[in-house]
mmCIF file of C-alpha atoms and ligand atoms in Angstrom:
data_model
loop_
_atom_site.group_PDB
_atom_site.id
_atom_site.type_symbol
_atom_site.label_atom_id
_atom_site.label_comp_id
_atom_site.label_asym_id
_atom_site.label_seq_id
_atom_site.Cartn_x
_atom_site.Cartn_y
_atom_site.Cartn_z
ATOM 1 C CA MET A 1 9.444 11.940 -19.645
ATOM 2 C CA CYS A 2 6.675 10.316 -21.798
ATOM 3 C CA ILE A 3 4.973 7.041 -21.542
ATOM 4 C CA ALA A 4 7.543 5.881 -24.034
ATOM 5 C CA GLU A 5 10.354 6.703 -22.455
ATOM 6 C CA ASN A 6 9.816 5.283 -19.395
ATOM 7 C CA ALA A 7 8.969 2.008 -20.011
ATOM 8 C CA ALA A 8 12.127 1.852 -22.130
ATOM 9 C CA LYS A 9 13.834 3.022 -19.080
ATOM 10 C CA ILE A 10 11.330 0.181 -16.688
ATOM 11 C CA ARG A 11 12.516 -1.969 -18.922
ATOM 12 C CA GLU A 12 15.801 -1.170 -18.615
ATOM 13 C CA GLN A 13 15.918 -1.794 -14.988
ATOM 14 C CA MET A 14 13.898 -4.866 -15.192
ATOM 15 C CA ALA A 15 16.697 -6.717 -17.221
ATOM 16 C CA GLU A 16 19.103 -5.470 -14.760
ATOM 17 C CA ALA A 17 16.902 -6.889 -11.820
ATOM 18 C CA ALA A 18 16.950 -9.668 -13.520
ATOM 19 C CA ILE A 19 20.056 -9.930 -14.635
ATOM 20 C CA ALA A 20 21.698 -9.876 -11.283
ATOM 21 C CA ALA A 21 18.998 -12.391 -10.009
ATOM 22 C CA GLY A 22 20.869 -15.035 -12.474
ATOM 23 C CA ARG A 23 17.395 -14.539 -14.253
ATOM 24 C CA ARG A 24 16.266 -14.273 -17.839
ATOM 25 C CA PRO A 25 14.602 -10.377 -18.726
ATOM 26 C CA GLU A 26 11.953 -11.893 -20.853
ATOM 27 C CA ASP A 27 10.708 -14.270 -18.409
ATOM 28 C CA ILE A 28 9.758 -11.312 -16.653
ATOM 29 C CA CYS A 29 5.922 -9.452 -17.959
ATOM 30 C CA LEU A 30 5.394 -5.891 -18.548
ATOM 31 C CA CYS A 31 1.730 -5.129 -17.102
ATOM 32 C CA ALA A 32 0.810 -1.828 -17.354
ATOM 33 C CA ALA A 33 -1.440 -0.400 -14.977
ATOM 34 C CA THR A 34 -3.712 1.786 -16.395
ATOM 35 C CA LYS A 35 -6.284 2.353 -14.191
ATOM 36 C CA MET A 36 -7.349 6.157 -14.687
ATOM 37 C CA ASN A 37 -5.739 6.754 -18.394
ATOM 38 C CA ASP A 38 -7.587 6.781 -21.316
ATOM 39 C CA SER A 39 -7.181 4.368 -23.520
ATOM 40 C CA GLU A 40 -4.816 7.086 -26.339
ATOM 41 C CA ARG A 41 -2.308 5.758 -23.553
ATOM 42 C CA ILE A 42 -3.152 2.706 -23.522
ATOM 43 C CA ARG A 43 -2.477 2.859 -26.950
ATOM 44 C CA GLN A 44 1.072 4.453 -25.854
ATOM 45 C CA ALA A 45 1.971 2.221 -23.546
ATOM 46 C CA ILE A 46 1.176 -1.181 -25.948
ATOM 47 C CA ALA A 47 3.269 1.224 -28.574
ATOM 48 C CA ALA A 48 5.694 1.197 -26.075
ATOM 49 C CA GLY A 49 6.354 -2.808 -25.590
ATOM 50 C CA VAL A 50 4.208 -3.092 -22.485
ATOM 51 C CA ASP A 51 2.627 -7.716 -22.240
ATOM 52 C CA CYS A 52 -0.107 -6.490 -20.791
ATOM 53 C CA CYS A 53 -2.561 -3.809 -19.289
ATOM 54 C CA GLY A 54 -4.382 -4.421 -15.929
ATOM 55 C CA GLU A 55 -7.575 -2.523 -15.930
ATOM 56 C CA ASN A 56 -9.359 -2.400 -12.414
ATOM 57 C CA ARG A 57 -12.466 -1.148 -12.419
ATOM 58 C CA VAL A 58 -15.110 -3.039 -14.370
ATOM 59 C CA GLN A 59 -16.677 0.230 -15.527
ATOM 60 C CA GLU A 60 -13.130 1.347 -16.957
ATOM 61 C CA LEU A 61 -12.445 -2.178 -18.682
ATOM 62 C CA THR A 62 -16.285 -2.293 -20.298
ATOM 63 C CA THR A 63 -15.813 1.911 -21.586
ATOM 64 C CA LYS A 64 -12.196 1.664 -23.093
ATOM 65 C CA LEU A 65 -12.939 -2.174 -24.294
ATOM 66 C CA ALA A 66 -15.599 -0.634 -26.362
ATOM 67 C CA GLU A 67 -12.414 1.706 -27.947
ATOM 68 C CA ASN A 68 -10.217 -1.081 -29.302
ATOM 69 C CA ALA A 69 -7.639 0.490 -26.577
ATOM 70 C CA TYR A 70 -6.036 -2.526 -25.350
ATOM 71 C CA ASN A 71 -5.501 -3.641 -28.839
ATOM 72 C CA GLY A 72 -2.180 -5.820 -29.813
ATOM 73 C CA ALA A 73 -1.500 -6.631 -25.598
ATOM 74 C CA GLN A 74 -3.222 -8.832 -23.402
ATOM 75 C CA LEU A 75 -5.923 -7.500 -20.972
ATOM 76 C CA HIS A 76 -5.663 -8.165 -17.489
ATOM 77 C CA PHE A 77 -7.725 -7.741 -14.648
ATOM 78 C CA ILE A 78 -6.094 -7.213 -11.872
ATOM 79 C CA GLY A 79 -9.593 -5.112 -8.957
ATOM 80 C CA HIS A 80 -11.317 -6.229 -6.346
ATOM 81 C CA LEU A 81 -13.894 -8.066 -8.768
ATOM 82 C CA GLN A 82 -17.429 -7.934 -6.977
ATOM 83 C CA THR A 83 -19.516 -11.348 -8.219
ATOM 84 C CA ASN A 84 -22.335 -9.361 -10.061
ATOM 85 C CA LYS A 85 -19.532 -8.640 -12.197
ATOM 86 C CA VAL A 86 -18.150 -11.401 -13.534
ATOM 87 C CA LYS A 87 -20.774 -11.010 -16.655
ATOM 88 C CA GLN A 88 -19.011 -8.648 -17.843
ATOM 89 C CA VAL A 89 -15.208 -9.967 -17.314
ATOM 90 C CA VAL A 90 -15.305 -13.183 -17.621
ATOM 91 C CA GLY A 91 -14.304 -13.578 -21.612
ATOM 92 C CA LYS A 92 -12.561 -10.660 -22.034
ATOM 93 C CA VAL A 93 -10.333 -11.477 -20.178
ATOM 94 C CA ASP A 94 -6.796 -12.885 -20.752
ATOM 95 C CA LEU A 95 -6.274 -13.345 -16.653
ATOM 96 C CA ILE A 96 -8.497 -12.168 -13.541
ATOM 97 C CA GLN A 97 -5.412 -11.944 -11.476
ATOM 98 C CA SER A 98 -7.556 -11.226 -7.916
ATOM 99 C CA VAL A 99 -9.520 -13.564 -7.595
ATOM 100 C CA ASP A 100 -9.623 -13.649 -3.555
ATOM 101 C CA SER A 101 -13.050 -15.604 -2.172
ATOM 102 C CA GLU A 102 -14.072 -18.821 -3.439
ATOM 103 C CA ARG A 103 -17.440 -17.029 -3.701
ATOM 104 C CA LEU A 104 -15.883 -15.648 -6.918
ATOM 105 C CA LEU A 105 -14.602 -18.752 -8.388
ATOM 106 C CA ARG A 106 -17.724 -20.258 -8.458
ATOM 107 C CA ALA A 107 -19.213 -17.659 -10.028
ATOM 108 C CA ILE A 108 -15.855 -17.070 -12.375
ATOM 109 C CA ASN A 109 -16.482 -20.757 -12.926
ATOM 110 C CA LYS A 110 -20.155 -20.862 -13.801
ATOM 111 C CA GLU A 111 -20.428 -18.017 -16.298
ATOM 112 C CA ALA A 112 -17.237 -19.674 -18.182
ATOM 113 C CA GLN A 113 -19.226 -22.759 -17.932
ATOM 114 C CA LEU A 114 -22.145 -20.416 -19.930
ATOM 115 C CA GLN A 115 -19.678 -19.701 -22.921
ATOM 116 C CA GLY A 116 -18.367 -22.634 -23.355
ATOM 117 C CA ILE A 117 -14.786 -21.092 -22.357
ATOM 118 C CA CYS A 118 -11.557 -21.809 -19.772
ATOM 119 C CA GLN A 119 -10.527 -18.294 -17.546
ATOM 120 C CA ASN A 120 -7.320 -18.043 -16.701
ATOM 121 C CA ILE A 121 -6.963 -16.777 -13.057
ATOM 122 C CA LEU A 122 -4.948 -16.028 -9.664
ATOM 123 C CA LEU A 123 -5.173 -16.478 -7.340
ATOM 124 C CA GLU A 124 -4.284 -13.152 -5.144
ATOM 125 C CA ILE A 125 -2.973 -13.609 -1.746
ATOM 126 C CA ASN A 126 -3.313 -11.572 1.636
ATOM 127 C CA ILE A 127 0.511 -12.502 2.178
ATOM 128 C CA GLY A 128 -0.006 -9.115 4.441
ATOM 129 C CA GLN A 129 -2.627 -10.597 6.373
ATOM 130 C CA GLU A 130 -3.718 -6.406 6.096
ATOM 131 C CA LEU A 131 -7.518 -6.215 7.733
ATOM 132 C CA SER A 132 -7.771 -3.218 4.604
ATOM 133 C CA LYS A 133 -6.780 -6.498 1.649
ATOM 134 C CA SER A 134 -8.767 -8.568 0.370
ATOM 135 C CA GLY A 135 -7.608 -12.023 -0.587
ATOM 136 C CA PHE A 136 -6.407 -15.960 1.143
ATOM 137 C CA ALA A 137 -4.579 -16.461 3.617
ATOM 138 C CA LYS A 138 -1.781 -17.722 2.689
ATOM 139 C CA ASP A 139 -2.863 -20.731 4.984
ATOM 140 C CA ASP A 140 -6.124 -21.288 3.230
ATOM 141 C CA ILE A 141 -4.766 -21.590 -0.517
ATOM 142 C CA TYR A 142 -3.957 -25.105 -0.559
ATOM 143 C CA GLN A 143 -7.376 -26.310 1.225
ATOM 144 C CA ILE A 144 -8.406 -23.932 -2.465
ATOM 145 C CA LEU A 145 -5.995 -25.579 -4.380
ATOM 146 C CA GLU A 146 -6.978 -28.950 -3.410
ATOM 147 C CA GLN A 147 -10.692 -28.506 -4.312
ATOM 148 C CA MET A 148 -10.036 -26.285 -8.193
ATOM 149 C CA ASP A 149 -11.692 -29.966 -9.641
ATOM 150 C CA LEU A 150 -15.157 -28.442 -8.495
ATOM 151 C CA TYR A 151 -14.246 -25.644 -10.865
ATOM 152 C CA PRO A 152 -13.491 -27.571 -13.974
ATOM 153 C CA SER A 153 -13.738 -24.207 -16.177
ATOM 154 C CA ILE A 154 -10.716 -22.442 -14.342
ATOM 155 C CA ARG A 155 -7.373 -22.366 -15.034
ATOM 156 C CA VAL A 156 -4.988 -21.496 -11.934
ATOM 157 C CA ARG A 157 -2.588 -19.594 -13.813
ATOM 158 C CA GLY A 158 -0.812 -18.563 -10.363
ATOM 159 C CA LEU A 159 -0.683 -15.981 -7.360
ATOM 160 C CA MET A 160 -0.503 -12.402 -6.817
ATOM 161 C CA ALA A 161 -0.359 -10.265 -3.917
ATOM 162 C CA ILE A 162 -0.725 -6.680 -3.178
ATOM 163 C CA PRO A 163 2.254 -7.000 -0.286
ATOM 164 C CA PRO A 164 1.285 -4.303 2.737
ATOM 165 C CA VAL A 165 3.451 -0.378 2.412
ATOM 166 C CA CYS A 166 6.914 -1.649 3.746
ATOM 167 C CA GLU A 167 9.613 1.287 4.901
ATOM 168 C CA ASN A 168 12.560 -0.391 3.806
ATOM 169 C CA SER A 169 13.370 -3.154 2.076
ATOM 170 C CA THR A 170 14.926 -5.599 3.632
ATOM 171 C CA LYS A 171 10.525 -5.746 5.014
ATOM 172 C CA ASN A 172 8.715 -5.759 1.513
ATOM 173 C CA ARG A 173 11.520 -8.507 0.115
ATOM 174 C CA LYS A 174 10.162 -10.375 3.275
ATOM 175 C CA PHE A 175 6.536 -10.609 1.754
ATOM 176 C CA PHE A 176 8.010 -11.783 -1.662
ATOM 177 C CA GLN A 177 10.018 -14.396 -0.558
ATOM 178 C CA GLU A 178 7.128 -15.608 0.812
ATOM 179 C CA MET A 179 5.626 -15.708 -2.684
ATOM 180 C CA TYR A 180 8.287 -17.180 -4.475
ATOM 181 C CA ASN A 181 8.086 -20.067 -1.872
ATOM 182 C CA LEU A 182 4.687 -20.544 -1.735
ATOM 183 C CA SER A 183 4.686 -20.393 -5.003
ATOM 184 C CA VAL A 184 6.855 -22.655 -5.977
ATOM 185 C CA ASP A 185 5.671 -24.983 -3.473
ATOM 186 C CA ILE A 186 1.910 -25.089 -5.469
ATOM 187 C CA ALA A 187 3.774 -25.931 -8.544
ATOM 188 C CA ALA A 188 5.701 -29.075 -6.772
ATOM 189 C CA LYS A 189 1.859 -30.409 -6.166
ATOM 190 C CA LYS A 190 -0.386 -31.652 -8.558
ATOM 191 C CA TYR A 191 -3.404 -29.790 -8.475
ATOM 192 C CA ASP A 192 -6.505 -30.704 -10.494
ATOM 193 C CA ASN A 193 -6.677 -27.248 -13.226
ATOM 194 C CA VAL A 194 -3.763 -25.889 -11.280
ATOM 195 C CA CYS A 195 -0.373 -24.598 -13.915
ATOM 196 C CA VAL A 196 1.756 -22.318 -11.750
ATOM 197 C CA ASP A 197 3.840 -20.526 -13.895
ATOM 198 C CA ILE A 198 2.887 -16.680 -13.212
ATOM 199 C CA LEU A 199 4.364 -15.233 -9.908
ATOM 200 C CA SER A 200 1.819 -11.191 -10.355
ATOM 201 C CA MET A 201 4.072 -8.858 -8.012
ATOM 202 C CA GLY A 202 5.904 -5.836 -7.305
ATOM 203 C CA MET A 203 4.608 -2.326 -8.097
ATOM 204 C CA SER A 204 5.528 0.940 -9.119
ATOM 205 C CA ASP A 205 8.073 1.763 -5.912
ATOM 206 C CA ASP A 206 9.811 -2.025 -5.464
ATOM 207 C CA TYR A 207 9.772 -4.527 -8.630
ATOM 208 C CA THR A 208 13.339 -4.962 -8.668
ATOM 209 C CA GLU A 209 13.160 -6.144 -5.077
ATOM 210 C CA ALA A 210 10.344 -8.316 -6.647
ATOM 211 C CA ILE A 211 12.384 -9.515 -9.591
ATOM 212 C CA ALA A 212 15.179 -9.940 -6.966
ATOM 213 C CA CYS A 213 12.473 -12.234 -5.373
ATOM 214 C CA GLY A 214 11.351 -14.145 -8.539
ATOM 215 C CA SER A 215 8.655 -12.369 -10.107
ATOM 216 C CA THR A 216 7.477 -13.679 -13.780
ATOM 217 C CA MET A 217 5.330 -10.593 -13.343
ATOM 218 C CA ILE A 218 4.766 -6.724 -12.303
ATOM 219 C CA ARG A 219 2.097 -4.254 -12.088
ATOM 220 C CA VAL A 220 3.661 -0.638 -12.927
ATOM 221 C CA GLY A 221 1.184 2.293 -13.159
ATOM 222 C CA THR A 222 2.387 5.570 -12.252
ATOM 223 C CA ALA A 223 6.151 4.584 -13.494
ATOM 224 C CA ILE A 224 5.037 4.735 -16.671
ATOM 225 C CA PHE A 225 1.672 6.605 -16.647
ATOM 226 C CA GLY A 226 3.019 9.796 -14.150
ATOM 227 C CA LYS A 227 1.068 10.605 -11.244
ATOM 228 C CA ARG A 228 -2.772 9.161 -10.991
ATOM 229 C CA ASN A 229 -5.288 12.427 -11.104
ATOM 230 C CA TYR A 230 -8.144 11.411 -8.000
ATOM 231 C CA PRO A 231 -10.250 13.759 -8.715
HETATM 232 C C1 PLP B 1 -2.885 0.391 -9.660
HETATM 233 C C2 PLP B 1 -1.919 -0.717 -8.814
HETATM 234 C C3 PLP B 1 -0.752 -0.784 -9.347
HETATM 235 C C4 PLP B 1 0.474 0.125 -9.650
HETATM 236 O O1 PLP B 1 0.516 0.775 -8.628
HETATM 237 P P1 PLP B 1 1.986 1.562 -9.406
HETATM 238 O O2 PLP B 1 2.599 2.044 -7.893
HETATM 239 O O3 PLP B 1 0.780 2.797 -9.845
HETATM 240 O O4 PLP B 1 2.889 1.640 -10.060
HETATM 241 C C5 PLP B 1 -0.624 -2.885 -9.439
HETATM 242 N N1 PLP B 1 -1.281 -2.794 -8.763
HETATM 243 C C6 PLP B 1 -2.600 -3.395 -9.193
HETATM 244 C C7 PLP B 1 -3.928 -4.254 -8.172
HETATM 245 C C8 PLP B 1 -2.972 -2.241 -8.772
HETATM 246 O O5 PLP B 1 -4.796 -1.571 -8.931
#
């Protein structure tokens, strides 16, 4: 199947999952995870109506930006971001989804301040408490949010998570549910520079589950572009 057909199929299943959960399909964004796909394939995905593109690597982002690959869609950064590379990302993307440390918050704030802009971000939560993954611990997130006045050039727009790969959908849902509860809880409190309206979770294999649990943004790679060829 081609990219346009894949994207249309995903939209259908997104809508089905939303309606089944009593939600509106238009309240859920489709973010194309574009890693390892070239500018031409990204343009096809945008023409097929994805809401945004998410890149994982600074080098790929920079190369494809220079080729105007993302015209017509929002651009997000969704991978682990090293502090020494924030210059190449801050101000270039609409949303940095994967902010996973206070050190990175400081670096992003500093760069955004230099540029005279306000950078939208999501805080990444390591919801499965996996050593192999980055992200804030669930219990640490309140303390971080209370200190957001330290970062006047950053606006927190919500949370992002990559839950553990689960052998069944019941376990999967437990992590998605936990994320939803956390985001509802945070939204109910008032923090400086924080406006919780995005909950980014769900990928090719589990996005309908994520939507059932309240996701407002799914990040889909394989189901749009096909299997990635890792060199
Ligand atoms: C690659 C990637 C995805 C998409 O993964 P698929 O399983 O290919 O849909 C989503 N989120 C992040 C952070 C990724 O790196």
